[in-house]
Amino acid sequence: MEERRAWWKEAVVYQIYPRSFADSNGDGIGDLNGITEHLPYLRTLGIDVIWLSPVYRSPNDDNGYDISDYREIMDEFGTMEDFDRLLAGAHELGMRIIMDLVVNHTSDEHPWFVESRKSADSAFRDFYIWREPADGRAPNNWESCFSGSAWELDEATGMYYLHCFSRKQPDLNWANPEVREAVYDMMEWWCRKGIDGFRMDAISMISKDPEYPDGISADGIYGDMTPYVYNRPEVHEYLREMNRRVLSRYDIMTVGEAARVKIDDALRYANSGGTELDMVFQFEHVKSRVRDRRAGKWITYAPTLPEVREILNRWQTETEGKAWNALFIDNHDLPRCVSRYGNDSEKWRALSAKMLATCIHMMKGTPYIYQGEELGMTNRDWGSIDDCRDVEEINAYRQYVEERRSISSAEMLKCFGEIGRDNARTPMQWNAGPGAGFTEGTPWIGLNPNYTEINAEREMADPDSVFHYYRRLIGLRHSLPVVVYGRFEALLTDDPCVYAYRRILDGSVMTVACSWSENPAACTLFDGLEGRELISNYGSHLPGKLQPYEARVILEEIPQR
Ligand code: TEU
Ligand code: CA
């Protein structure tokens, strides 16, 4: 089936976590002017769209994902004038900017909530989700994503409010049409400013089961809210309404963060009729199915090639012609991909980072690069809880190490080193100078000490670097329609080491093979294959096998009758 063309299908997106990207004034915190200064870097890389993690006014309980004013810029990040300059600067260089839309919840310091909590008959009471206590306790057993109960008792009225994330992130009540109108107004305000789209935070969670039933409990204390919070049927109604009211009236792109989404639901969210969103992030391939029960999600297990491949192949194949994919293995909530799926030792880091990039970027969908991924930035060690900054990590440490004592401090810190969100939030490594070129002051979160070796300045000067490899991958997507629109066909689906697939468009057949192994792996796909090598992380090849972490892409042009 012929795929309908769209600019956002042809684009490569780069995610910026502003707090950790570039500090222009020496206070140790990244800011908008820091981003503006580095726009030429992003232009050189070749990206088309910047996704800005939240820059709105926020008390920063969750680094901007707790918003107290949707129409102001966070003081530490600069001013609205700085934002306007950033937007204009990006547009001048041919890049677009999409904003993070965080509307599952606000900050408890947002005026809506300040009013809402004052009394049970406040005009804003129904903007949030309030319930009476049940037998003197929380209304149900739901556990928040950030540990502890998802309900917080509020003194003023003796009632509980729901917070799926931290207690400073009360959930908005989407069943209330006034809430929806207020959100659409705000979105419209940003669209009129000229922004180019939205990444929608936790959008699969905006509707809740009005019965608020207890969830199944694994630890006998808290219960799982998943069936009552995620991907409920009303979400699609709300999104169709949002689409009619706002999205369809602007030339923008939208991507929903759809935690726990299955393909069936994604086919609705990202339907090719365009009645909801353009695409969604699904998380099956980055979430581990293994749990050891001592500390909730906190484990050190890394997913294997067969697990990741089964999931991604299924998403590629079952969405074909029906919905568009978002391609990613890194973001601000995940460990660094080279540490988790590749090999971050000195010997293999660059090779395995390039291999993973090839694997993801040659698939069908819109690729997202998370800042520093293009340098092969790695996880770091977390020596002490005092080094950690993430509210999720800090709450989990309190619950499992200090209160329940179900895991030791050392083991928990090891888990943080494997899957903690702070790994993604260490400052961007610009150069080998003090502060890694990120700041002239003291960074708000400790640098990864390897910045003296791994940094943008060094990689830009080295044609063989991870950075230049990403630049070339992006270039291929921009120049070859088969990379964007070609049909996906899985190959070698039982191979223990090699991830292989084909992309096919008219007479173009692109064959991709990536070895996830640090040992040579048998592979005869390329033997006798006539065609042009588009990219590889090795300068020469061996017949019958792939070298450690080797990635190779060959394009055959078959004459059409
Ligand atoms: O994440 C929401 C989400 O779906 C969670 O799965 C989250 O990824 C997980 O708890 C982290 O380990 C979004 C944002 O991406 C995240 O940064 C915010 O903290 C969260 O919403 C609340 O706004
Ligand atoms: Ca700053």
Coordinates of C-alpha atoms and ligand atoms in Angstrom, one line a residue:
M1 CA 0.0 0.0 0.0
E2 CA 1.2 3.5 -0.9
E3 CA 2.1 5.4 2.3
R4 CA 0.8 8.9 2.5
R5 CA 3.7 11.4 2.6
A6 CA 4.1 13.9 5.5
W7 CA 7.0 16.1 6.7
W8 CA 7.0 14.5 10.1
K9 CA 7.4 11.0 8.5
E10 CA 10.6 12.3 6.8
A11 CA 11.9 14.0 9.9
V12 CA 14.5 13.1 12.5
V13 CA 13.8 14.5 16.0
Y14 CA 16.3 15.4 18.7
Q15 CA 15.2 15.6 22.3
I16 CA 16.6 18.2 24.6
Y17 CA 16.4 18.0 28.4
P18 CA 17.0 21.7 28.9
R19 CA 18.3 21.4 32.5
S20 CA 21.2 19.3 31.3
F21 CA 21.9 20.6 27.8
A22 CA 23.9 23.9 28.1
D23 CA 24.2 26.5 30.8
S24 CA 24.8 30.0 29.4
N25 CA 25.1 32.0 32.6
G26 CA 27.1 29.9 35.0
D27 CA 24.4 28.9 37.5
G28 CA 25.0 25.2 36.8
I29 CA 21.6 24.8 35.2
G30 CA 21.0 24.5 31.5
D31 CA 18.8 27.2 29.9
L32 CA 17.2 28.4 26.7
N33 CA 20.0 30.7 25.7
G34 CA 22.3 27.7 26.0
I35 CA 20.2 25.8 23.5
T36 CA 20.1 28.8 21.1
E37 CA 23.9 28.9 21.2
H38 CA 24.1 25.3 20.1
L39 CA 21.5 25.4 17.3
P40 CA 24.4 25.3 14.7
Y41 CA 25.5 22.0 16.3
L42 CA 22.1 20.5 15.8
R43 CA 22.0 21.8 12.2
T44 CA 25.4 20.1 11.6
L45 CA 24.0 16.8 12.9
G46 CA 21.2 17.2 10.5
I47 CA 18.1 17.0 12.6
D48 CA 14.8 18.4 11.6
V49 CA 12.8 18.8 14.8
I50 CA 13.7 19.6 18.4
W51 CA 11.5 18.2 21.1
L52 CA 12.0 20.4 24.2
S53 CA 11.3 18.7 27.5
P54 CA 9.3 21.1 29.7
V55 CA 10.5 24.7 29.9
Y56 CA 7.4 26.1 31.7
R57 CA 7.3 27.7 35.2
S58 CA 7.7 24.9 37.7
P59 CA 8.8 24.3 41.3
N60 CA 10.9 21.5 39.9
D61 CA 9.8 18.6 42.0
D62 CA 10.2 16.5 38.8
N63 CA 12.4 18.8 36.7
G64 CA 9.6 20.7 34.9
Y65 CA 7.2 17.8 34.6
D66 CA 5.3 19.6 37.4
I67 CA 4.0 22.8 35.8
S68 CA 2.7 25.8 37.8
D69 CA 2.1 28.1 34.8
Y70 CA 1.8 26.8 31.2
R71 CA 2.2 30.3 29.7
E72 CA 5.5 31.3 31.4
I73 CA 9.0 30.1 31.2
M74 CA 10.8 28.6 34.2
D75 CA 12.9 31.3 35.8
E76 CA 16.1 29.3 35.7
F77 CA 15.6 28.7 32.0
G78 CA 15.2 32.3 31.0
T79 CA 12.4 34.5 29.7
M80 CA 9.6 34.3 27.1
E81 CA 11.8 36.6 25.0
D82 CA 14.6 34.0 25.2
F83 CA 12.1 31.4 24.1
D84 CA 10.9 33.5 21.1
R85 CA 14.6 33.9 20.1
L86 CA 15.2 30.2 20.3
L87 CA 12.1 29.4 18.2
A88 CA 13.0 32.0 15.6
G89 CA 16.6 30.8 15.5
A90 CA 15.6 27.2 15.0
H91 CA 13.2 28.2 12.2
E92 CA 15.9 30.3 10.5
L93 CA 18.1 27.2 10.4
G94 CA 15.2 25.1 9.0
M95 CA 14.5 23.3 12.2
R96 CA 11.1 23.0 14.0
I97 CA 10.4 22.9 17.7
I98 CA 7.8 20.7 19.5
M99 CA 6.8 21.3 23.1
D100 CA 6.3 18.9 25.9
L101 CA 2.6 19.0 26.8
V102 CA 2.2 17.8 30.4
V103 CA -1.5 17.7 31.0
N104 CA -2.1 14.5 32.9
H105 CA -1.3 16.5 36.0
T106 CA -0.1 20.0 37.0
S107 CA 2.1 21.1 39.9
D108 CA 0.3 21.4 43.3
E109 CA 1.5 25.0 43.0
H110 CA -0.6 25.7 39.9
P111 CA -3.3 28.2 40.7
W112 CA -6.0 25.7 39.6
F113 CA -4.8 23.3 42.4
V114 CA -4.2 26.1 44.9
E115 CA -7.9 27.0 44.4
S116 CA -9.1 23.5 44.2
R117 CA -7.7 22.4 47.5
K118 CA -9.2 25.4 49.4
S119 CA -12.6 23.9 49.9
A120 CA -15.0 21.2 48.6
D121 CA -17.1 23.8 46.9
S122 CA -14.3 25.7 45.2
A123 CA -15.0 26.5 41.5
F124 CA -11.9 24.5 40.7
R125 CA -12.6 21.5 42.9
D126 CA -13.5 19.3 40.0
F127 CA -10.4 20.2 38.1
Y128 CA -8.7 17.5 40.1
I129 CA -9.7 14.1 41.5
W130 CA -10.9 14.2 45.1
R131 CA -12.3 11.3 47.1
E132 CA -13.4 10.8 50.7
P133 CA -11.3 8.5 52.8
A134 CA -12.3 4.8 52.9
D135 CA -12.3 3.4 56.5
G136 CA -10.0 6.3 57.5
R137 CA -7.5 5.4 54.8
A138 CA -6.7 6.2 51.2
P139 CA -9.7 5.6 48.8
N140 CA -7.9 2.6 47.2
N141 CA -4.6 0.8 47.2
W142 CA -3.1 2.3 44.1
E143 CA 0.7 2.7 44.1
S144 CA 2.1 5.9 42.5
C145 CA 4.7 5.6 39.7
F146 CA 7.0 7.2 42.1
S147 CA 6.5 4.9 45.1
G148 CA 4.0 5.1 48.0
S149 CA 0.3 5.7 47.8
A150 CA -1.2 7.5 44.7
W151 CA -3.4 9.3 47.1
E152 CA -2.5 12.2 49.4
L153 CA -4.7 13.4 52.3
D154 CA -5.3 17.1 52.3
E155 CA -5.7 18.8 55.6
A156 CA -8.1 21.6 54.4
T157 CA -11.0 19.3 53.6
G158 CA -10.0 15.9 55.0
M159 CA -10.2 14.4 51.5
Y160 CA -7.6 12.7 49.3
Y161 CA -6.4 13.8 45.9
L162 CA -5.0 11.5 43.3
H163 CA -1.4 11.8 42.1
C164 CA -0.2 9.0 39.7
F165 CA 3.3 10.6 40.0
S166 CA 4.7 12.6 43.0
R167 CA 2.5 14.2 45.6
K168 CA 3.4 17.5 44.0
Q169 CA 1.8 16.3 40.7
P170 CA -2.0 16.1 41.3
D171 CA -3.8 14.5 38.3
L172 CA -6.2 16.7 36.4
N173 CA -9.8 15.5 36.0
W174 CA -10.2 15.0 32.2
A175 CA -13.8 13.9 32.7
N176 CA -14.5 17.6 33.5
P177 CA -15.1 19.5 30.2
E178 CA -13.9 22.7 31.7
V179 CA -10.5 21.1 32.2
R180 CA -10.4 20.0 28.6
E181 CA -11.3 23.5 27.4
A182 CA -8.7 25.1 29.6
V183 CA -6.0 22.7 28.1
Y184 CA -7.1 23.3 24.5
D185 CA -7.0 27.1 25.1
M186 CA -3.5 26.8 26.3
M187 CA -2.4 24.6 23.4
E188 CA -3.9 27.0 21.0
W189 CA -2.0 29.8 22.6
W190 CA 1.3 28.0 21.9
C191 CA 0.2 27.0 18.4
R192 CA -0.4 30.7 17.6
K193 CA 3.0 31.5 18.8
G194 CA 4.3 29.3 16.0
I195 CA 5.5 26.1 17.7
D196 CA 5.5 23.0 15.5
G197 CA 3.8 20.4 17.6
F198 CA 3.5 18.6 20.9
R199 CA 5.0 15.5 22.6
M200 CA 2.2 14.6 25.0
D201 CA 3.4 13.5 28.4
A202 CA 1.7 10.4 30.0
I203 CA -1.2 10.9 27.6
S204 CA -2.3 7.3 27.9
M205 CA -3.2 8.0 31.6
I206 CA -5.5 10.9 31.3
S207 CA -8.7 8.9 31.9
K208 CA -9.4 6.9 35.0
D209 CA -11.9 4.3 35.9
P210 CA -14.6 6.2 37.8
E211 CA -15.1 3.3 40.1
Y212 CA -11.5 3.5 41.4
P213 CA -11.3 -0.2 42.3
D214 CA -8.3 -1.6 44.2
G215 CA -5.5 -3.0 42.0
I216 CA -3.8 -6.4 42.3
S217 CA -1.1 -6.3 44.9
A218 CA 2.2 -8.0 44.5
D219 CA 3.6 -6.9 47.9
G220 CA 0.5 -7.0 50.0
I221 CA 0.8 -3.2 50.5
Y222 CA 0.1 -1.3 47.3
G223 CA -1.9 -2.3 44.3
D224 CA -1.4 -2.0 40.5
M225 CA -3.5 0.8 39.0
T226 CA -2.6 -0.2 35.4
P227 CA -6.0 -1.5 34.2
Y228 CA -7.8 1.5 35.7
V229 CA -5.5 4.3 34.5
Y230 CA -3.8 3.4 31.3
N231 CA -5.2 3.4 27.8
R232 CA -8.9 3.6 28.8
P233 CA -11.5 4.0 26.0
E234 CA -12.2 7.6 26.9
V235 CA -8.7 8.7 26.1
H236 CA -9.5 8.2 22.4
E237 CA -12.6 10.4 22.8
Y238 CA -10.6 13.1 24.4
L239 CA -7.9 13.0 21.8
R240 CA -10.4 13.1 19.0
E241 CA -11.9 16.2 20.6
M242 CA -8.5 17.8 21.0
N243 CA -7.7 17.0 17.4
R244 CA -10.9 18.7 16.2
R245 CA -10.5 21.7 18.5
V246 CA -6.8 22.3 18.0
L247 CA -4.5 19.9 16.3
S248 CA -6.2 19.6 12.9
R249 CA -6.1 23.4 12.6
Y250 CA -2.3 23.7 12.5
D251 CA 0.5 22.2 10.5
I252 CA 2.0 20.5 13.5
M253 CA 3.2 17.0 14.5
T254 CA 2.1 15.1 17.6
V255 CA 3.6 12.2 19.4
G256 CA 2.0 10.7 22.5
E257 CA 3.9 9.1 25.3
A258 CA 1.7 6.1 25.6
A259 CA 3.1 4.0 28.5
R260 CA 1.8 0.4 28.5
V261 CA 0.2 0.8 25.1
K262 CA -0.4 -2.4 23.1
I263 CA -0.5 -2.5 19.3
D264 CA -4.3 -2.6 19.1
D265 CA -4.5 0.7 21.0
A266 CA -1.7 2.3 19.1
L267 CA -3.5 1.6 15.9
R268 CA -6.2 3.9 17.2
Y269 CA -4.0 6.6 18.7
A270 CA -1.8 6.8 15.6
N271 CA -4.4 5.8 13.0
S272 CA -3.5 6.9 9.5
G273 CA -6.8 8.8 9.2
G274 CA -5.2 11.3 11.5
T275 CA -8.1 11.6 13.9
E276 CA -6.0 11.4 17.0
L277 CA -2.2 11.7 17.0
D278 CA 0.5 11.3 14.4
M279 CA 2.4 8.6 16.4
V280 CA 3.0 7.3 19.9
F281 CA 6.0 6.1 21.9
Q282 CA 5.5 2.5 23.0
F283 CA 7.7 1.1 25.8
E284 CA 7.6 -2.6 25.4
H285 CA 11.1 -2.8 24.2
V286 CA 12.7 -0.7 26.9
K287 CA 10.8 -2.0 29.9
S288 CA 12.2 -5.2 31.5
R289 CA 9.8 -8.1 32.1
V290 CA 11.9 -9.5 34.8
R291 CA 11.2 -8.4 38.4
D292 CA 12.8 -9.7 41.6
R293 CA 10.1 -8.4 43.9
R294 CA 12.4 -6.9 46.5
A295 CA 12.3 -3.4 45.1
G296 CA 9.4 -3.0 42.6
K297 CA 10.8 -2.2 39.1
W298 CA 14.4 -1.9 40.4
I299 CA 16.5 -4.6 38.9
T300 CA 19.8 -4.9 37.0
Y301 CA 18.6 -7.2 34.3
A302 CA 19.2 -6.0 30.7
P303 CA 16.8 -7.1 27.9
T304 CA 18.4 -9.5 25.3
L305 CA 18.4 -9.2 21.5
P306 CA 15.7 -11.9 21.0
E307 CA 13.4 -10.0 23.5
V308 CA 13.9 -6.6 21.9
R309 CA 13.7 -7.9 18.4
E310 CA 10.5 -9.8 18.9
I311 CA 8.9 -6.6 20.2
L312 CA 10.2 -4.2 17.6
N313 CA 9.5 -6.6 14.7
R314 CA 6.0 -7.0 15.9
W315 CA 5.5 -3.2 16.1
Q316 CA 7.0 -2.7 12.6
T317 CA 5.0 -5.4 11.0
E318 CA 1.6 -5.0 12.6
T319 CA 1.4 -1.2 12.1
E320 CA 2.4 -1.4 8.4
G321 CA 0.1 0.9 6.4
K322 CA -2.1 1.4 9.4
A323 CA -0.2 3.6 11.9
W324 CA 3.1 5.4 12.0
N325 CA 5.9 4.4 14.5
A326 CA 8.1 6.5 16.7
L327 CA 11.6 4.9 16.9
F328 CA 13.7 5.3 20.0
I329 CA 15.8 3.5 22.6
D330 CA 16.9 6.5 24.6
N331 CA 15.1 9.3 26.4
H332 CA 15.3 11.3 29.6
D333 CA 13.6 8.5 31.6
L334 CA 15.9 5.7 30.4
P335 CA 19.4 4.6 31.0
R336 CA 21.9 5.3 28.2
C337 CA 21.3 2.8 25.4
V338 CA 25.0 2.0 24.8
S339 CA 25.3 0.9 28.4
R340 CA 22.1 -1.1 28.5
Y341 CA 21.9 -2.8 25.1
G342 CA 25.4 -2.3 23.7
N343 CA 28.8 -2.4 25.5
D344 CA 30.2 0.7 27.1
S345 CA 33.7 -0.6 27.7
E346 CA 36.4 1.4 26.0
K347 CA 37.0 -1.2 23.4
W348 CA 33.4 -1.6 22.2
R349 CA 31.6 1.6 23.1
A350 CA 31.8 3.4 19.8
L351 CA 31.2 0.3 17.7
S352 CA 28.2 -0.9 19.7
A353 CA 26.7 2.6 19.8
K354 CA 26.9 2.9 16.0
M355 CA 25.4 -0.6 15.7
L356 CA 22.4 0.3 17.9
A357 CA 21.9 3.5 15.9
T358 CA 21.9 1.6 12.6
C359 CA 19.4 -0.9 14.0
I360 CA 16.9 1.8 15.0
H361 CA 17.5 4.4 12.3
M362 CA 17.0 2.1 9.4
M363 CA 13.6 1.0 10.6
K364 CA 10.3 2.5 9.5
G365 CA 9.1 5.4 11.6
T366 CA 10.3 8.7 12.9
P367 CA 13.5 8.4 14.8
Y368 CA 14.1 10.3 18.0
I369 CA 17.7 10.9 19.3
Y370 CA 18.1 11.9 23.0
Q371 CA 20.8 14.5 23.7
G372 CA 24.2 12.8 24.0
E373 CA 23.1 9.6 22.4
E374 CA 24.8 10.9 19.2
L375 CA 28.1 11.0 21.2
G376 CA 27.6 7.5 22.7
M377 CA 27.3 9.0 26.2
T378 CA 27.1 6.3 28.9
N379 CA 25.6 5.5 32.3
R380 CA 27.7 6.5 35.3
D381 CA 28.2 5.1 38.8
W382 CA 26.1 6.5 41.6
G383 CA 28.2 6.3 44.7
S384 CA 25.7 7.6 47.2
I385 CA 22.0 8.6 47.3
D386 CA 23.2 12.1 47.9
D387 CA 24.5 12.2 44.3
C388 CA 21.0 11.3 42.9
R389 CA 18.6 14.0 41.9
D390 CA 15.6 12.2 40.4
V391 CA 12.4 12.2 42.5
E392 CA 11.7 8.6 41.3
E393 CA 15.0 7.4 42.6
I394 CA 14.9 9.3 45.8
N395 CA 11.4 8.1 46.7
A396 CA 12.2 4.5 45.7
Y397 CA 15.4 4.6 47.9
R398 CA 13.4 5.8 50.8
Q399 CA 10.7 3.1 50.4
Y400 CA 12.8 0.1 49.7
V401 CA 16.1 0.8 51.4
E402 CA 15.2 2.9 54.4
E403 CA 11.6 1.9 55.2
R404 CA 11.2 -1.7 54.1
R405 CA 14.8 -2.7 54.1
S406 CA 14.1 -5.1 51.3
I407 CA 17.2 -4.3 49.4
S408 CA 20.6 -2.9 50.5
S409 CA 21.8 0.6 49.7
A410 CA 24.7 -0.7 47.6
E411 CA 22.3 -3.0 45.5
M412 CA 19.8 -0.2 45.0
L413 CA 22.6 2.2 43.8
K414 CA 23.7 -0.5 41.4
C415 CA 20.1 -0.7 40.1
F416 CA 20.2 3.1 39.7
G417 CA 23.5 2.7 37.7
E418 CA 21.7 0.3 35.4
I419 CA 18.2 1.8 34.9
G420 CA 18.0 5.0 36.9
R421 CA 16.8 8.1 35.1
D422 CA 19.7 10.3 36.4
N423 CA 21.9 8.4 33.9
A424 CA 20.2 10.3 31.1
R425 CA 20.4 13.6 33.0
T426 CA 24.1 14.0 33.6
P427 CA 25.2 17.2 31.7
M428 CA 25.7 17.1 28.0
Q429 CA 29.5 16.6 27.3
W430 CA 30.5 19.4 25.0
N431 CA 34.3 19.4 25.6
A432 CA 37.1 18.2 27.9
G433 CA 37.4 21.5 29.8
P434 CA 36.2 22.1 33.3
G435 CA 32.4 21.6 33.6
A436 CA 32.6 19.7 30.3
G437 CA 31.7 22.9 28.4
F438 CA 28.2 22.5 29.9
T439 CA 28.7 25.1 32.6
E440 CA 31.3 27.5 34.1
G441 CA 29.8 26.9 37.5
T442 CA 28.9 23.8 39.5
P443 CA 26.5 21.6 37.6
W444 CA 23.2 20.8 39.3
I445 CA 23.9 17.1 38.9
G446 CA 27.3 15.5 38.7
L447 CA 29.1 15.1 35.4
N448 CA 29.9 11.7 34.0
P449 CA 33.7 11.6 34.6
N450 CA 34.3 10.2 31.2
Y451 CA 33.6 13.7 29.6
T452 CA 37.3 14.1 29.1
E453 CA 37.2 11.2 26.6
I454 CA 33.6 11.4 25.3
N455 CA 32.6 14.9 24.2
A456 CA 31.2 16.7 21.2
E457 CA 34.3 18.8 20.4
R458 CA 36.4 15.6 20.1
E459 CA 33.8 13.7 18.1
M460 CA 33.1 16.6 15.6
A461 CA 36.8 16.6 14.8
D462 CA 36.9 12.8 14.2
P463 CA 35.3 11.6 11.0
D464 CA 35.1 8.1 12.5
S465 CA 33.1 9.2 15.6
V466 CA 29.7 8.2 16.8
F467 CA 28.6 11.7 16.1
H468 CA 29.5 11.6 12.4
Y469 CA 28.0 8.2 12.1
Y470 CA 24.6 9.5 13.3
R471 CA 25.0 12.4 10.9
R472 CA 25.5 10.0 8.1
L473 CA 22.5 7.9 9.1
I474 CA 20.3 11.0 9.2
G475 CA 21.7 11.9 5.7
L476 CA 20.6 8.5 4.4
R477 CA 17.1 9.0 5.7
H478 CA 17.0 12.4 4.0
S479 CA 18.2 11.2 0.6
L480 CA 16.6 7.8 0.2
P481 CA 12.9 7.3 0.1
V482 CA 13.3 3.6 0.9
V483 CA 14.5 4.6 4.4
V484 CA 11.4 6.6 5.1
Y485 CA 8.7 4.8 3.2
G486 CA 10.0 1.3 2.5
R487 CA 8.0 -1.7 3.7
F488 CA 9.6 -3.6 6.6
E489 CA 10.4 -7.2 6.4
A490 CA 12.0 -9.2 9.2
L491 CA 14.9 -11.5 8.5
L492 CA 16.7 -14.2 10.6
T493 CA 14.1 -13.9 13.3
D494 CA 15.6 -16.8 15.3
D495 CA 19.3 -15.8 15.1
P496 CA 20.9 -15.5 18.6
C497 CA 23.2 -12.6 17.7
V498 CA 22.1 -10.8 14.6
Y499 CA 19.2 -8.4 14.1
A500 CA 18.4 -8.3 10.4
Y501 CA 15.7 -6.9 8.2
R502 CA 14.9 -5.6 4.8
R503 CA 13.2 -2.4 3.6
I504 CA 11.5 -2.5 0.2
L505 CA 10.2 0.4 -1.9
D506 CA 9.5 -0.1 -5.6
G507 CA 12.8 -1.4 -7.0
S508 CA 14.9 -0.5 -3.9
V509 CA 15.8 -3.3 -1.5
M510 CA 17.8 -2.3 1.6
T511 CA 19.3 -5.1 3.7
V512 CA 20.3 -4.3 7.3
A513 CA 22.2 -6.6 9.6
C514 CA 23.4 -5.7 13.1
S515 CA 25.3 -8.0 15.4
W516 CA 24.5 -7.5 19.1
S517 CA 27.4 -9.8 20.1
E518 CA 30.9 -9.0 21.2
N519 CA 32.1 -12.1 19.4
P520 CA 32.1 -12.8 15.7
A521 CA 28.7 -14.0 14.5
A522 CA 27.8 -16.2 11.6
C523 CA 25.9 -14.3 8.9
T524 CA 25.7 -15.1 5.2
L525 CA 23.1 -12.5 4.3
F526 CA 25.6 -10.4 2.4
D527 CA 27.5 -13.2 0.7
G528 CA 27.0 -12.8 -3.1
L529 CA 24.7 -9.8 -2.6
E530 CA 25.2 -7.2 -5.3
G531 CA 24.6 -3.7 -4.2
R532 CA 25.9 -0.5 -2.8
E533 CA 27.0 -0.3 0.8
L534 CA 25.2 2.7 2.4
I535 CA 26.9 2.6 5.8
S536 CA 28.8 0.3 8.1
N537 CA 30.7 0.7 11.4
Y538 CA 33.6 -1.4 10.0
G539 CA 35.9 -0.5 7.1
S540 CA 36.2 -4.0 5.8
H541 CA 34.1 -7.2 6.1
L542 CA 34.6 -10.9 6.3
P543 CA 32.6 -13.5 4.3
G544 CA 30.1 -15.6 6.2
K545 CA 30.2 -13.6 9.4
L546 CA 29.7 -10.3 11.1
Q547 CA 32.5 -8.9 13.3
P548 CA 31.8 -7.9 17.0
Y549 CA 29.0 -5.3 17.0
E550 CA 29.2 -5.0 13.2
A551 CA 26.4 -3.2 11.4
R552 CA 26.0 -3.1 7.6
V553 CA 23.5 -1.7 5.2
I554 CA 23.4 -2.6 1.5
L555 CA 21.1 -1.2 -1.1
E556 CA 20.2 -3.1 -4.2
E557 CA 18.4 -1.3 -7.1
I558 CA 16.4 -3.8 -9.0
P559 CA 15.4 -2.5 -12.5
Q560 CA 11.6 -2.1 -12.7
R561 CA 9.7 -3.2 -15.8
Ligands
TEU1 O1 6.7 9.7 32.1 C1 5.5 9.0 32.4 C2 5.6 7.5 32.3 O2 4.9 7.0 31.6 C3 6.5 6.7 33.2 O3 6.5 5.4 32.7 C4 7.8 7.1 33.5 O4 8.5 6.9 32.3 C5 8.5 6.2 34.5 O5 7.8 6.3 35.7 C6 9.9 6.7 34.7 O6 10.7 5.6 35.2 C7 6.5 11.1 31.9 C8 7.8 11.8 31.8 O7 8.5 11.3 30.7 C9 8.6 11.7 33.0 O8 9.9 12.3 32.9 C10 7.8 12.3 34.1 O9 8.5 12.1 35.4 C11 6.4 11.8 34.2 O10 5.8 11.7 33.0 C12 5.5 12.7 35.0 O11 5.3 13.8 34.3
CA2 CA 21.8 28.7 33.5

